[in-house]
XYZ file of C-alpha atoms in Angstrom:
334
model
C 6.165 23.579 -3.693
C 8.056 20.371 -2.833
C 4.936 18.975 -1.157
C 2.763 19.765 -4.194
C 5.209 18.238 -6.705
C 5.826 15.107 -4.618
C 2.077 14.657 -4.108
C 1.404 14.908 -7.847
C 4.095 12.274 -8.455
C 2.599 9.897 -5.885
C -0.998 10.283 -7.062
C 0.103 9.975 -10.686
C 1.856 6.671 -9.907
C -0.772 4.970 -7.722
C -3.780 6.059 -9.816
C -2.017 5.341 -13.129
C -1.150 1.820 -11.949
C -4.739 1.268 -10.828
C -6.177 2.379 -14.168
C -3.523 0.378 -16.033
C -4.897 -2.750 -14.361
C -8.417 -2.038 -15.639
C -7.036 -1.207 -19.096
C -4.852 -4.300 -19.432
C -7.557 -6.736 -18.341
C -10.180 -5.093 -20.560
C -7.946 -5.374 -23.622
C -7.010 -8.983 -22.784
C -10.698 -9.816 -22.305
C -11.630 -8.421 -25.714
C -13.641 -5.548 -24.239
C -13.562 -2.298 -26.197
C -11.452 0.480 -24.669
C -12.111 3.962 -26.050
C -9.334 5.874 -24.299
C -6.433 5.436 -21.943
C -5.268 8.727 -20.467
C -2.329 9.849 -18.376
C -3.329 12.909 -16.395
C -6.571 14.874 -16.388
C -7.919 18.001 -18.064
C -7.253 19.281 -21.619
C -5.436 17.011 -24.073
C -1.781 17.761 -24.843
C -0.950 14.749 -26.986
C -3.094 12.059 -28.582
C -2.275 8.928 -30.565
C -4.723 6.356 -31.854
C -3.697 2.709 -32.063
C -5.906 -0.363 -32.430
C -8.992 1.881 -32.081
C -7.794 3.134 -28.683
C -7.012 6.812 -28.047
C -3.851 7.154 -25.946
C -3.808 10.663 -24.505
C -1.569 12.818 -22.349
C -3.470 15.533 -20.517
C -2.436 18.835 -18.969
C -3.004 18.108 -15.267
C -0.494 15.484 -14.030
C -2.937 13.918 -11.601
C -3.488 10.190 -12.048
C -5.291 9.136 -15.196
C -8.265 7.125 -16.330
C -9.457 4.474 -18.766
C -12.690 4.879 -20.740
C -14.269 1.480 -21.372
C -17.217 1.179 -23.729
C -20.435 0.405 -21.850
C -18.892 0.560 -18.380
C -21.204 3.278 -17.105
C -24.291 2.467 -19.116
C -25.857 0.273 -21.766
C -24.206 -0.009 -25.191
C -25.161 -1.742 -28.425
C -21.508 -2.536 -29.150
C -21.053 -6.332 -28.855
C -17.591 -5.706 -27.344
C -18.959 -3.331 -24.687
C -18.240 -3.976 -21.022
C -21.937 -4.318 -20.255
C -22.305 -7.065 -22.872
C -19.278 -9.090 -21.735
C -19.632 -12.289 -19.668
C -19.793 -11.735 -15.896
C -16.431 -13.431 -15.322
C -14.635 -11.026 -17.665
C -16.364 -8.017 -16.127
C -15.399 -9.181 -12.651
C -11.725 -9.550 -13.657
C -11.689 -6.077 -15.228
C -13.170 -4.527 -12.083
C -10.732 -6.149 -9.609
C -7.647 -5.730 -11.846
C -7.059 -2.162 -10.653
C -6.950 -3.225 -7.016
C -4.646 -6.142 -7.836
C -2.234 -3.766 -9.594
C -2.170 -1.499 -6.534
C -1.321 -4.493 -4.372
C 1.391 -5.616 -6.812
C 2.962 -2.137 -6.861
C 3.029 -1.956 -3.067
C 4.456 -5.476 -2.786
C 7.190 -4.884 -5.399
C 8.339 -1.681 -3.670
C 8.488 -3.495 -0.308
C 10.447 -6.389 -1.843
C 12.993 -3.990 -3.387
C 13.411 -2.039 -0.146
C 13.814 -5.209 1.925
C 16.330 -6.619 -0.556
C 18.764 -3.882 0.436
C 17.815 -3.552 4.092
C 18.935 -5.113 7.338
C 17.886 -4.571 10.942
C 20.763 -2.898 12.747
C 21.177 -1.597 16.255
C 20.632 2.146 16.013
C 21.326 3.057 19.647
C 22.490 1.355 22.850
C 21.445 2.747 26.234
C 24.454 3.347 28.456
C 24.594 0.885 31.354
C 21.920 -1.347 29.815
C 22.286 -5.160 29.466
C 23.225 -4.680 25.807
C 25.872 -2.086 26.692
C 27.322 -4.286 29.445
C 27.466 -7.249 27.042
C 29.337 -5.199 24.445
C 26.740 -4.560 21.746
C 27.265 -1.366 19.737
C 25.356 0.835 17.299
C 25.484 -0.410 13.674
C 25.785 -4.042 14.795
C 23.515 -6.133 12.567
C 21.605 -8.746 14.568
C 21.445 -11.968 12.555
C 20.281 -14.477 15.181
C 19.081 -14.786 18.774
C 19.585 -18.098 20.593
C 20.840 -19.474 17.238
C 17.486 -18.688 15.623
C 17.678 -16.423 12.579
C 15.871 -13.081 12.895
C 14.911 -11.117 9.798
C 12.967 -8.147 11.084
C 12.362 -5.810 13.995
C 9.268 -7.699 15.165
C 11.175 -10.990 15.465
C 13.962 -9.280 17.438
C 11.482 -7.688 19.851
C 9.519 -10.933 20.320
C 12.681 -12.952 20.997
C 13.747 -10.504 23.707
C 10.262 -10.316 25.273
C 9.967 -14.119 25.333
C 13.339 -14.588 27.019
C 11.862 -14.514 30.534
C 15.058 -12.822 31.697
C 17.290 -15.784 30.835
C 20.719 -15.464 29.244
C 20.442 -14.816 25.514
C 23.041 -15.545 22.884
C 22.864 -12.733 20.339
C 24.885 -13.059 17.147
C 25.726 -9.898 15.246
C 27.731 -8.885 12.214
C 30.115 -6.032 12.971
C 31.873 -4.854 9.858
C 33.124 -8.082 8.281
C 33.241 -10.007 11.557
C 30.604 -12.235 13.113
C 30.445 -11.968 16.919
C 28.472 -13.693 19.702
C 27.341 -11.904 22.857
C 25.556 -13.110 25.980
C 22.910 -10.640 27.128
C 20.658 -10.878 30.195
C 17.348 -9.013 29.572
C 15.843 -6.891 32.331
C 12.257 -5.841 32.976
C 11.305 -2.263 32.207
C 8.770 -0.161 34.127
C 5.894 -1.918 32.328
C 7.153 -5.394 33.110
C 8.381 -6.186 29.600
C 11.840 -7.613 29.043
C 14.297 -5.272 27.331
C 18.038 -5.162 26.686
C 18.390 -1.427 26.080
C 18.690 -1.151 22.321
C 16.896 0.705 19.568
C 16.887 -1.206 16.305
C 15.632 -0.339 12.864
C 16.140 -0.747 9.149
C 19.396 0.304 7.557
C 19.762 0.276 3.768
C 22.975 -0.812 2.104
C 23.549 -1.799 -1.535
C 26.393 -4.122 -0.519
C 24.091 -6.110 1.772
C 21.597 -7.239 -0.878
C 19.582 -10.445 -0.484
C 16.708 -11.183 -2.846
C 15.508 -14.017 -0.586
C 15.336 -11.648 2.396
C 13.656 -9.081 0.156
C 10.902 -11.469 -0.920
C 10.317 -12.937 2.553
C 10.275 -9.619 4.409
C 8.486 -7.886 1.524
C 5.557 -10.276 1.874
C 5.675 -9.928 5.671
C 5.556 -6.124 5.441
C 2.750 -6.330 2.870
C 0.721 -8.592 5.164
C 1.347 -6.207 8.085
C 0.233 -3.119 6.104
C -2.758 -4.935 4.584
C -4.110 -6.224 7.901
C -3.434 -2.910 9.674
C -5.329 -0.950 6.991
C -8.171 -3.481 6.964
C -8.341 -3.333 10.770
C -8.468 0.462 10.594
C -11.423 0.418 8.180
C -13.141 -2.133 10.408
C -12.662 0.061 13.482
C -13.996 3.065 11.559
C -17.136 1.158 10.544
C -17.748 -0.154 14.082
C -17.125 3.254 15.646
C -13.958 2.228 17.496
C -12.023 4.704 15.378
C -13.147 8.328 15.364
C -13.424 10.446 12.207
C -11.049 12.822 13.966
C -8.292 10.245 13.510
C -8.844 9.938 9.743
C -6.867 12.035 7.264
C -8.465 13.417 4.125
C -6.784 14.610 0.906
C -5.126 17.558 2.667
C -3.719 15.302 5.393
C -2.460 12.804 2.818
C -0.745 15.543 0.804
C 0.917 16.811 3.974
C 2.100 13.278 4.822
C 3.481 12.793 1.296
C 5.467 16.028 1.598
C 6.876 14.948 4.963
C 7.886 11.532 3.615
C 9.602 13.127 0.605
C 11.602 15.447 2.841
C 12.595 12.484 5.042
C 14.438 10.790 2.189
C 14.024 8.560 -0.840
C 13.496 5.337 1.129
C 10.773 6.871 3.320
C 9.132 8.324 0.208
C 9.110 4.917 -1.530
C 7.736 3.277 1.624
C 4.903 5.799 1.698
C 4.072 5.120 -1.968
C 3.853 1.403 -1.125
C 1.615 2.112 1.874
C -0.647 4.466 -0.091
C -0.945 2.031 -3.004
C -1.959 -0.812 -0.659
C -4.339 1.576 1.122
C -5.955 2.554 -2.174
C -6.331 -1.114 -3.067
C -7.979 -2.019 0.246
C -10.265 1.026 0.092
C -11.363 0.302 -3.472
C -12.151 -3.342 -2.829
C -14.506 -2.482 0.037
C -18.038 -3.696 -0.834
C -19.519 -0.208 -1.062
C -21.496 1.262 -4.011
C -19.405 3.347 -6.446
C -16.221 1.527 -5.417
C -14.697 -1.373 -7.345
C -15.606 -3.669 -4.465
C -19.267 -2.700 -4.636
C -19.401 -3.354 -8.382
C -17.549 -6.646 -7.935
C -20.142 -7.794 -5.361
C -22.985 -7.065 -7.784
C -21.254 -9.123 -10.473
C -20.669 -11.970 -8.016
C -24.378 -11.940 -7.113
C -25.162 -12.052 -10.840
C -22.815 -15.023 -11.295
C -24.526 -16.895 -8.435
C -28.165 -16.056 -9.208
C -27.923 -15.701 -12.966
C -29.801 -12.407 -12.714
C -28.231 -9.087 -13.643
C -29.214 -5.891 -11.859
C -30.782 -3.457 -14.381
C -28.384 -0.720 -15.479
C -30.645 2.087 -14.238
C -30.886 0.597 -10.738
C -27.133 -0.030 -10.592
C -26.602 3.567 -11.691
C -28.797 4.882 -8.865
C -27.007 2.649 -6.347
C -23.595 3.886 -7.474
C -24.785 7.504 -7.484
C -25.944 7.229 -3.866
C -22.654 5.637 -2.891
C -20.735 8.354 -4.748
C -22.658 11.127 -2.970
C -21.946 9.531 0.424
C -18.231 9.201 -0.399
C -18.022 12.827 -1.570
C -19.733 13.890 1.650
C -17.207 11.991 3.752
C -14.323 13.470 1.742
C -15.673 16.993 2.303
C -15.951 16.357 6.055
C -12.408 14.993 6.493
C -10.986 17.667 4.174
C -12.633 20.395 6.268
C -11.189 18.750 9.386
C -7.708 18.693 7.807
C -7.927 22.359 6.830
C -9.057 23.388 10.320
C -6.141 21.411 11.786
C -3.698 23.512 9.738
C -4.621 26.662 11.666
């Protein structure tokens, strides 16, 4: 039950934000919006304002925006299909942008209250011999400020086994330690510590939050993009891809792991949804955006019936892929 509820919350948030982007840009562009809905299924509540139906529906799963002329020709002068290409392009990509903004904002907030502390020190290791302890917060290595786990790891690996001055904050005190890295079995330099994020309201830094938030966003974005690229080129097997069932399972696990992990997963999923939707494939926002870009360059618009066929083919392919990975996920449960 926890997994189902947490999954509904996550999908409601990331899909609602996506549709809100389309809605906001359509309204700002003067394009007619017929309905903006939270949830799916039968209507529970409905309010009309400025010729837009705002509805709350029974199934708390995402939402949608109904834009006049988006899926076909319309005689309404304010219809999507009759709007200038630039406005249509902005409406299409606005959903993806909102997903990216949501993911980035969550990462900024989390990083504002986080620091990279030593979680564990291996007994007899260089770090242990030097005097480092769990909960020490590493602030600099060789007098160079470090803000994340990657920078700490790189500084140690690049030490070439030479003495390293590591500055930590222990409680309210600032302490310096000299550590001599040693090679592990793979030939990489290590000092025998495990480090990770620790969240503390008293250790807030908006500057750190913004800097590391953007760094984490860039890491997630490139990793997701690389994953899609490997899937397309065949370097990544379909067996390694999770479908809706796998995602729901992962959401439940993140929720049970704590609020911070749950928020991090929402950020990751929102960025993932943004990257997926902007892919230049028919039926996705990216595919529609490419067609509009071609129209802007050539001055020729693809006929609505041909665009409809193209999107239908793309939709059928996507549904087929979803069925395959969902079947794989279900089989994996048993």
